[in-house]
mmCIF file of C-alpha atoms in Angstrom:
data_model
loop_
_atom_site.group_PDB
_atom_site.id
_atom_site.type_symbol
_atom_site.label_atom_id
_atom_site.label_comp_id
_atom_site.label_asym_id
_atom_site.label_seq_id
_atom_site.Cartn_x
_atom_site.Cartn_y
_atom_site.Cartn_z
ATOM 1 C CA MET G 161 15.563 11.977 6.380
ATOM 2 C CA GLU G 162 16.411 8.409 5.385
ATOM 3 C CA THR G 163 13.685 5.798 5.602
ATOM 4 C CA SER G 164 14.743 2.175 5.326
ATOM 5 C CA SER G 165 12.110 0.197 3.455
ATOM 6 C CA ALA G 166 13.555 -3.192 4.214
ATOM 7 C CA SER G 167 13.761 -2.629 7.966
ATOM 8 C CA SER G 168 10.322 -1.087 8.423
ATOM 9 C CA THR G 169 8.273 -2.852 11.057
ATOM 10 C CA PRO G 170 4.647 -3.799 10.401
ATOM 11 C CA ALA G 171 2.574 -0.706 10.948
ATOM 12 C CA SER G 172 -0.481 -0.476 13.163
ATOM 13 C CA ARG G 173 -2.918 1.572 11.102
ATOM 14 C CA ALA G 174 -4.881 0.212 8.181
ATOM 15 C CA PHE G 175 -4.406 2.070 4.906
ATOM 16 C CA GLN G 176 -7.651 3.902 4.249
ATOM 17 C CA VAL G 177 -8.585 6.591 1.764
ATOM 18 C CA PRO G 178 -11.667 8.764 1.209
ATOM 19 C CA SER G 179 -14.305 7.837 -1.356
ATOM 20 C CA ARG G 180 -13.202 8.108 -4.977
ATOM 21 C CA ALA G 181 -14.595 10.339 -7.681
ATOM 22 C CA THR G 182 -17.688 9.198 -9.532
ATOM 23 C CA ASP G 183 -17.631 8.494 -13.259
ATOM 24 C CA GLY G 184 -19.191 11.839 -14.148
ATOM 25 C CA GLN G 185 -16.598 13.923 -12.341
ATOM 26 C CA LYS G 186 -13.437 15.370 -13.774
ATOM 27 C CA ALA G 187 -10.359 13.236 -13.138
ATOM 28 C CA GLN G 188 -8.853 13.927 -9.738
ATOM 29 C CA THR G 189 -5.274 13.471 -8.629
ATOM 30 C CA LEU G 190 -5.034 10.154 -6.818
ATOM 31 C CA ILE G 191 -1.279 9.636 -6.396
ATOM 32 C CA GLU G 192 1.297 12.335 -5.699
ATOM 33 C CA ILE G 193 4.990 11.552 -5.925
ATOM 34 C CA GLU G 194 7.191 14.396 -4.736
ATOM 35 C CA ASN G 195 10.984 14.798 -4.893
ATOM 36 C CA PHE G 196 11.321 11.033 -4.604
ATOM 37 C CA ASP G 197 14.776 9.434 -4.359
ATOM 38 C CA PHE G 198 15.092 5.661 -3.992
ATOM 39 C CA TYR G 199 18.143 3.468 -3.399
ATOM 40 C CA TYR G 200 19.135 -0.182 -3.628
ATOM 41 C CA GLY G 201 21.892 -0.196 -1.048
ATOM 42 C CA ALA G 202 24.321 2.548 -2.083
ATOM 43 C CA LYS G 203 23.055 2.634 -5.666
ATOM 44 C CA GLN G 204 20.499 5.322 -6.445
ATOM 45 C CA ALA G 205 17.742 3.978 -8.681
ATOM 46 C CA LEU G 206 15.321 6.922 -8.795
ATOM 47 C CA PHE G 207 16.237 10.605 -8.888
ATOM 48 C CA ASP G 208 13.900 13.407 -7.785
ATOM 49 C CA ILE G 209 10.691 11.942 -9.232
ATOM 50 C CA ASN G 210 7.748 14.354 -9.282
ATOM 51 C CA LEU G 211 4.533 12.940 -10.697
ATOM 52 C CA LYS G 212 0.780 13.287 -10.195
ATOM 53 C CA LEU G 213 -1.392 10.408 -11.379
ATOM 54 C CA ASP G 214 -5.130 10.722 -12.024
ATOM 55 C CA ASP G 215 -7.944 8.637 -10.605
ATOM 56 C CA LYS G 216 -9.708 6.212 -12.973
ATOM 57 C CA ARG G 217 -7.151 6.659 -15.710
ATOM 58 C CA VAL G 218 -4.560 4.370 -17.273
ATOM 59 C CA THR G 219 -1.004 5.652 -16.968
ATOM 60 C CA ALA G 220 1.829 3.934 -18.844
ATOM 61 C CA PHE G 221 5.423 3.942 -17.613
ATOM 62 C CA ILE G 222 7.806 3.540 -20.557
ATOM 63 C CA GLY G 223 11.562 3.611 -21.007
ATOM 64 C CA PRO G 224 14.521 1.303 -21.692
ATOM 65 C CA SER G 225 15.417 -1.581 -19.389
ATOM 66 C CA GLY G 226 16.894 -0.427 -16.104
ATOM 67 C CA CYS G 227 15.403 3.061 -16.292
ATOM 68 C CA GLY G 228 13.511 2.756 -12.985
ATOM 69 C CA LYS G 229 9.926 2.322 -14.175
ATOM 70 C CA SER G 230 9.332 -1.036 -12.458
ATOM 71 C CA THR G 231 11.143 0.179 -9.352
ATOM 72 C CA LEU G 232 8.774 3.140 -9.087
ATOM 73 C CA LEU G 233 5.771 0.881 -9.720
ATOM 74 C CA ARG G 234 6.795 -1.350 -6.797
ATOM 75 C CA CYS G 235 7.257 1.681 -4.573
ATOM 76 C CA LEU G 236 3.550 2.473 -4.919
ATOM 77 C CA ASN G 237 2.527 -0.555 -2.853
ATOM 78 C CA ARG G 238 5.811 -1.015 -1.000
ATOM 79 C CA MET G 239 6.759 -4.268 -2.688
ATOM 80 C CA ASN G 240 10.334 -3.020 -2.446
ATOM 81 C CA ASP G 241 10.079 -3.419 1.338
ATOM 82 C CA LEU G 242 10.716 -7.093 0.643
ATOM 83 C CA ILE G 243 14.193 -6.343 -0.764
ATOM 84 C CA ASP G 244 17.017 -5.967 1.767
ATOM 85 C CA GLY G 245 18.871 -2.671 1.816
ATOM 86 C CA THR G 246 16.355 -0.500 -0.012
ATOM 87 C CA SER G 247 15.841 3.023 1.272
ATOM 88 C CA ILE G 248 14.117 6.319 0.575
ATOM 89 C CA LYS G 249 16.530 9.197 1.146
ATOM 90 C CA ARG G 250 14.215 12.040 0.173
ATOM 91 C CA GLY G 251 10.632 12.771 -0.832
ATOM 92 C CA GLY G 252 7.583 10.566 -0.633
ATOM 93 C CA ILE G 253 4.480 9.048 -2.185
ATOM 94 C CA LYS G 254 0.940 9.921 -1.145
ATOM 95 C CA ILE G 255 -2.357 8.344 -2.143
ATOM 96 C CA ARG G 256 -5.177 10.804 -1.523
ATOM 97 C CA GLY G 257 -2.894 12.604 0.900
ATOM 98 C CA VAL G 258 -1.881 9.490 2.855
ATOM 99 C CA ASP G 259 1.891 8.917 2.999
ATOM 100 C CA VAL G 260 2.241 5.248 2.024
ATOM 101 C CA ASN G 261 5.596 4.988 3.818
ATOM 102 C CA ALA G 262 4.395 6.426 7.117
ATOM 103 C CA ARG G 263 5.262 4.164 10.039
ATOM 104 C CA ASP G 264 1.620 3.742 11.024
ATOM 105 C CA VAL G 265 0.525 2.578 7.568
ATOM 106 C CA ASP G 266 0.095 -1.185 7.397
ATOM 107 C CA SER G 267 1.785 -2.413 4.215
ATOM 108 C CA ILE G 268 -0.554 -5.418 4.033
ATOM 109 C CA GLU G 269 -3.595 -3.152 4.070
ATOM 110 C CA LEU G 270 -1.899 -0.919 1.507
ATOM 111 C CA ARG G 271 -1.491 -3.859 -0.868
ATOM 112 C CA LYS G 272 -5.190 -4.658 -0.583
ATOM 113 C CA ARG G 273 -5.904 -1.172 -1.901
ATOM 114 C CA VAL G 274 -3.037 -1.206 -4.410
ATOM 115 C CA GLY G 275 -3.096 -4.590 -6.127
ATOM 116 C CA MET G 276 -0.453 -5.917 -8.487
ATOM 117 C CA VAL G 277 -0.393 -8.073 -11.606
ATOM 118 C CA PHE G 278 3.049 -9.395 -12.440
ATOM 119 C CA GLN G 279 4.925 -9.969 -15.680
ATOM 120 C CA LYS G 280 4.564 -13.741 -15.444
ATOM 121 C CA SER G 281 1.146 -15.045 -14.549
ATOM 122 C CA ASN G 282 1.309 -16.701 -11.129
ATOM 123 C CA PRO G 283 -1.886 -18.625 -10.381
ATOM 124 C CA PHE G 284 -1.754 -20.721 -7.240
ATOM 125 C CA PRO G 285 -1.890 -24.544 -7.503
ATOM 126 C CA LYS G 286 -5.540 -24.396 -6.530
ATOM 127 C CA SER G 287 -8.880 -24.417 -8.298
ATOM 128 C CA ILE G 288 -10.005 -21.422 -10.346
ATOM 129 C CA TYR G 289 -12.558 -20.703 -7.621
ATOM 130 C CA GLU G 290 -9.994 -20.798 -4.807
ATOM 131 C CA ASN G 291 -7.552 -18.664 -6.790
ATOM 132 C CA VAL G 292 -10.096 -15.873 -7.067
ATOM 133 C CA ILE G 293 -11.142 -15.855 -3.408
ATOM 134 C CA TYR G 294 -7.669 -16.425 -1.955
ATOM 135 C CA GLY G 295 -7.446 -12.883 -0.591
ATOM 136 C CA LEU G 296 -10.881 -13.116 0.995
ATOM 137 C CA ARG G 297 -9.990 -16.448 2.598
ATOM 138 C CA ILE G 298 -6.926 -14.791 4.138
ATOM 139 C CA GLN G 299 -9.218 -12.093 5.522
ATOM 140 C CA GLY G 300 -11.347 -14.775 7.167
ATOM 141 C CA GLU G 301 -14.382 -14.611 4.893
ATOM 142 C CA THR G 302 -16.376 -17.867 5.037
ATOM 143 C CA ASN G 303 -19.842 -16.903 3.776
ATOM 144 C CA LYS G 304 -20.328 -19.126 0.736
ATOM 145 C CA ALA G 305 -22.971 -16.937 -0.891
ATOM 146 C CA LYS G 306 -20.665 -13.929 -0.672
ATOM 147 C CA LEU G 307 -17.689 -15.901 -1.962
ATOM 148 C CA ASP G 308 -19.727 -17.265 -4.872
ATOM 149 C CA ALA G 309 -20.852 -13.734 -5.774
ATOM 150 C CA VAL G 310 -17.291 -12.400 -5.622
ATOM 151 C CA VAL G 311 -16.022 -15.211 -7.844
ATOM 152 C CA GLU G 312 -18.600 -14.502 -10.532
ATOM 153 C CA LYS G 313 -18.211 -10.722 -10.326
ATOM 154 C CA SER G 314 -14.403 -10.888 -10.419
ATOM 155 C CA LEU G 315 -14.255 -13.369 -13.285
ATOM 156 C CA ARG G 316 -16.750 -11.284 -15.230
ATOM 157 C CA GLY G 317 -14.639 -8.224 -14.473
ATOM 158 C CA ALA G 318 -11.617 -10.054 -15.838
ATOM 159 C CA ALA G 319 -13.562 -11.137 -18.959
ATOM 160 C CA LEU G 320 -13.058 -14.776 -18.023
ATOM 161 C CA TRP G 321 -16.400 -15.938 -16.619
ATOM 162 C CA ASP G 322 -17.887 -17.303 -19.844
ATOM 163 C CA GLU G 323 -14.725 -19.326 -20.505
ATOM 164 C CA VAL G 324 -14.457 -20.993 -17.080
ATOM 165 C CA LYS G 325 -17.902 -20.912 -15.420
ATOM 166 C CA ASP G 326 -18.379 -24.637 -15.994
ATOM 167 C CA ARG G 327 -15.015 -25.649 -14.530
ATOM 168 C CA LEU G 328 -14.544 -23.428 -11.505
ATOM 169 C CA HIS G 329 -13.264 -26.329 -9.417
ATOM 170 C CA GLU G 330 -10.592 -27.387 -11.889
ATOM 171 C CA SER G 331 -6.995 -26.253 -11.401
ATOM 172 C CA GLY G 332 -6.109 -22.738 -12.476
ATOM 173 C CA LEU G 333 -2.855 -24.191 -13.785
ATOM 174 C CA GLY G 334 -4.821 -25.903 -16.559
ATOM 175 C CA LEU G 335 -5.715 -22.598 -18.205
ATOM 176 C CA SER G 336 -3.858 -21.088 -21.155
ATOM 177 C CA GLY G 337 -1.257 -18.398 -20.518
ATOM 178 C CA GLY G 338 -3.622 -15.582 -21.381
ATOM 179 C CA GLN G 339 -6.395 -17.076 -19.261
ATOM 180 C CA GLN G 340 -3.998 -17.481 -16.342
ATOM 181 C CA GLN G 341 -3.075 -13.811 -16.543
ATOM 182 C CA ARG G 342 -6.744 -12.826 -16.545
ATOM 183 C CA LEU G 343 -7.287 -15.176 -13.588
ATOM 184 C CA CYS G 344 -4.570 -13.276 -11.746
ATOM 185 C CA ILE G 345 -6.359 -10.035 -12.597
ATOM 186 C CA ALA G 346 -9.609 -11.535 -11.232
ATOM 187 C CA ARG G 347 -7.772 -12.496 -8.044
ATOM 188 C CA THR G 348 -6.476 -8.938 -7.756
ATOM 189 C CA ILE G 349 -9.847 -7.237 -8.178
ATOM 190 C CA ALA G 350 -11.655 -9.701 -5.874
ATOM 191 C CA VAL G 351 -10.434 -7.798 -2.791
ATOM 192 C CA SER G 352 -11.741 -4.481 -4.221
ATOM 193 C CA PRO G 353 -8.522 -2.515 -4.663
ATOM 194 C CA GLU G 354 -8.551 1.104 -5.730
ATOM 195 C CA ILE G 355 -5.410 0.888 -7.851
ATOM 196 C CA ILE G 356 -4.089 -1.927 -10.048
ATOM 197 C CA LEU G 357 -0.390 -2.012 -10.883
ATOM 198 C CA MET G 358 0.609 -4.043 -13.946
ATOM 199 C CA ASP G 359 4.267 -4.852 -14.532
ATOM 200 C CA GLU G 360 4.564 -5.842 -18.202
ATOM 201 C CA PRO G 361 1.451 -8.043 -17.953
ATOM 202 C CA CYS G 362 1.498 -9.055 -21.626
ATOM 203 C CA SER G 363 5.194 -9.694 -22.202
ATOM 204 C CA ALA G 364 4.753 -13.490 -22.041
ATOM 205 C CA LEU G 365 1.497 -13.597 -24.019
ATOM 206 C CA ASP G 366 0.732 -14.161 -27.684
ATOM 207 C CA PRO G 367 -0.899 -11.363 -29.730
ATOM 208 C CA ILE G 368 -4.445 -12.697 -29.300
ATOM 209 C CA ALA G 369 -4.112 -12.998 -25.506
ATOM 210 C CA THR G 370 -2.439 -9.579 -25.411
ATOM 211 C CA ALA G 371 -5.385 -8.033 -27.253
ATOM 212 C CA LYS G 372 -7.802 -9.523 -24.714
ATOM 213 C CA VAL G 373 -5.833 -8.122 -21.776
ATOM 214 C CA GLU G 374 -5.676 -4.702 -23.456
ATOM 215 C CA GLU G 375 -9.445 -4.739 -23.996
ATOM 216 C CA LEU G 376 -9.807 -5.685 -20.350
ATOM 217 C CA ILE G 377 -7.638 -2.753 -19.242
ATOM 218 C CA HIS G 378 -9.933 -0.410 -21.142
ATOM 219 C CA GLU G 379 -12.954 -1.811 -19.295
ATOM 220 C CA LEU G 380 -11.285 -1.926 -15.887
ATOM 221 C CA LYS G 381 -10.407 1.773 -15.883
ATOM 222 C CA LYS G 382 -14.111 2.538 -15.450
ATOM 223 C CA GLU G 383 -13.740 1.234 -11.918
ATOM 224 C CA PHE G 384 -10.023 1.199 -11.143
ATOM 225 C CA THR G 385 -6.952 3.375 -11.526
ATOM 226 C CA ILE G 386 -4.373 1.445 -13.564
ATOM 227 C CA ILE G 387 -0.642 1.946 -13.918
ATOM 228 C CA ILE G 388 1.106 -0.250 -16.461
ATOM 229 C CA VAL G 389 4.794 -0.734 -17.105
ATOM 230 C CA THR G 390 5.414 -1.749 -20.699
ATOM 231 C CA HIS G 391 8.251 -1.984 -23.194
ATOM 232 C CA SER G 392 5.736 -1.916 -26.043
ATOM 233 C CA MET G 393 5.244 1.535 -27.494
ATOM 234 C CA GLN G 394 2.193 0.272 -29.359
ATOM 235 C CA GLN G 395 0.650 -1.044 -26.156
ATOM 236 C CA ALA G 396 1.250 2.222 -24.302
ATOM 237 C CA ALA G 397 -0.314 4.147 -27.197
ATOM 238 C CA ARG G 398 -3.352 1.835 -27.339
ATOM 239 C CA CYS G 399 -4.050 1.452 -23.625
ATOM 240 C CA SER G 400 -3.066 4.562 -21.720
ATOM 241 C CA ASP G 401 -4.488 8.017 -21.150
ATOM 242 C CA LYS G 402 -1.174 9.421 -19.953
ATOM 243 C CA THR G 403 2.401 8.275 -20.403
ATOM 244 C CA ALA G 404 5.521 8.850 -18.322
ATOM 245 C CA PHE G 405 8.913 8.346 -19.994
ATOM 246 C CA PHE G 406 11.853 7.401 -17.750
ATOM 247 C CA TYR G 407 15.556 7.269 -18.522
ATOM 248 C CA MET G 408 18.393 6.319 -16.154
ATOM 249 C CA GLY G 409 16.229 6.694 -13.067
ATOM 250 C CA LYS G 410 14.840 10.092 -14.005
ATOM 251 C CA LEU G 411 11.403 11.158 -15.199
ATOM 252 C CA ILE G 412 12.075 12.800 -18.548
ATOM 253 C CA GLU G 413 8.542 13.669 -19.645
ATOM 254 C CA TYR G 414 4.950 13.109 -18.525
ATOM 255 C CA ALA G 415 1.947 14.115 -20.607
ATOM 256 C CA ASP G 416 -1.174 12.890 -22.361
ATOM 257 C CA THR G 417 -0.280 9.782 -24.339
ATOM 258 C CA ARG G 418 -1.135 11.413 -27.649
ATOM 259 C CA THR G 419 1.280 14.252 -26.878
ATOM 260 C CA ILE G 420 4.071 11.876 -25.898
ATOM 261 C CA PHE G 421 3.789 9.956 -29.157
ATOM 262 C CA MET G 422 2.791 12.705 -31.589
ATOM 263 C CA ASN G 423 4.402 15.856 -30.230
ATOM 264 C CA PRO G 424 6.826 15.147 -27.362
ATOM 265 C CA GLY G 425 8.400 18.150 -25.727
ATOM 266 C CA ASN G 426 11.750 16.533 -24.966
ATOM 267 C CA PRO G 427 14.212 15.323 -27.619
ATOM 268 C CA GLN G 428 15.061 12.241 -25.530
ATOM 269 C CA THR G 429 11.404 11.259 -25.521
ATOM 270 C CA GLU G 430 11.150 11.784 -29.247
ATOM 271 C CA ALA G 431 14.228 9.651 -29.848
ATOM 272 C CA TYR G 432 12.854 6.823 -27.718
ATOM 273 C CA VAL G 433 9.296 6.695 -29.053
ATOM 274 C CA SER G 434 10.576 6.930 -32.628
ATOM 275 C CA GLY G 435 12.906 3.975 -32.043
ATOM 276 C CA ARG G 436 16.195 5.818 -32.400
ATOM 277 C CA PHE G 437 17.426 4.498 -29.051
ATOM 278 C CA GLY G 438 16.343 2.160 -26.273
#
C-alpha cells in the first residue's frame, strides 16, 4: 500500500520507545527495516531494503554517490517528508517495534528521538549557549539552572566544553569549522535523542578536525546509537562496528566492519572497498 511521505499530515501521537539496553547487555536490535521501497516521484531510489541495526553501536553506510545511503538515512527520521512527491510503496521502518511512518506518529517527536548532524555544519546565528539549548527553548524550557546544566553536559559530550566554556555568549559562527560541527553535535544531543544520524559529518573538515569528530563518535556510542554515511573507507573502518554497502539503491552486503573490509562475501563489495570501482 502506497504511503505518501510528502502529503502526510502531522500525527497526533508522540514517538515513544521502551527503555534501552544497559551497557552490560548484549547489543539488541533497535531499528528494523523490512522490504523497504522508496521513491522520488516515479523514480525508485531504494529497492527491497532489509536491515537490522543494533542499539549502542556505530553503523556505517558506504557506497558510491547516488547509491541510496543518504536517502535511507533520511528515511529513519522522516526528513524525506519535506521533499514533495516522495513515497513508500512497500515495506517499512520500525524503531523498537514502532512504525515510524504510522499516521499517529508525530514526525517532530520522532526527530527529537532520532537527531541528525548534516554534512555542512549549520550553527544558528546565535550564541554558543543558545545554539545548544535551541531545542529545549522550542519545547518551552525556561529553568535557567536546567538549561545551564544541559549546556555544560552537551558541550562536554561533544568534547567542546574546555574550548568554549569562557565564551558561551559569543556567536557560534565565530568557531572553527570543526568546532562548529561539534557544536551541532552538542545541539543534537541536548534534547536527549536515542539515535544520532550523521550524513558525511567530516567531509568539509580538515584531518585534525576529522580525527576529533571520529574520537567523539567512539565516545558517543556509549550512550547513543549512531548511523554514519561516509564516502571514506578509512573512516568507516575506524569508526564503525558494522558496515552496510549500497549500490544503485540496493543493499549489497551488511556485516561486521572487519568482515566487510577484510573478507567481504560479495564480489561487488570487495571491488568497492578495494578501490576498483566507485
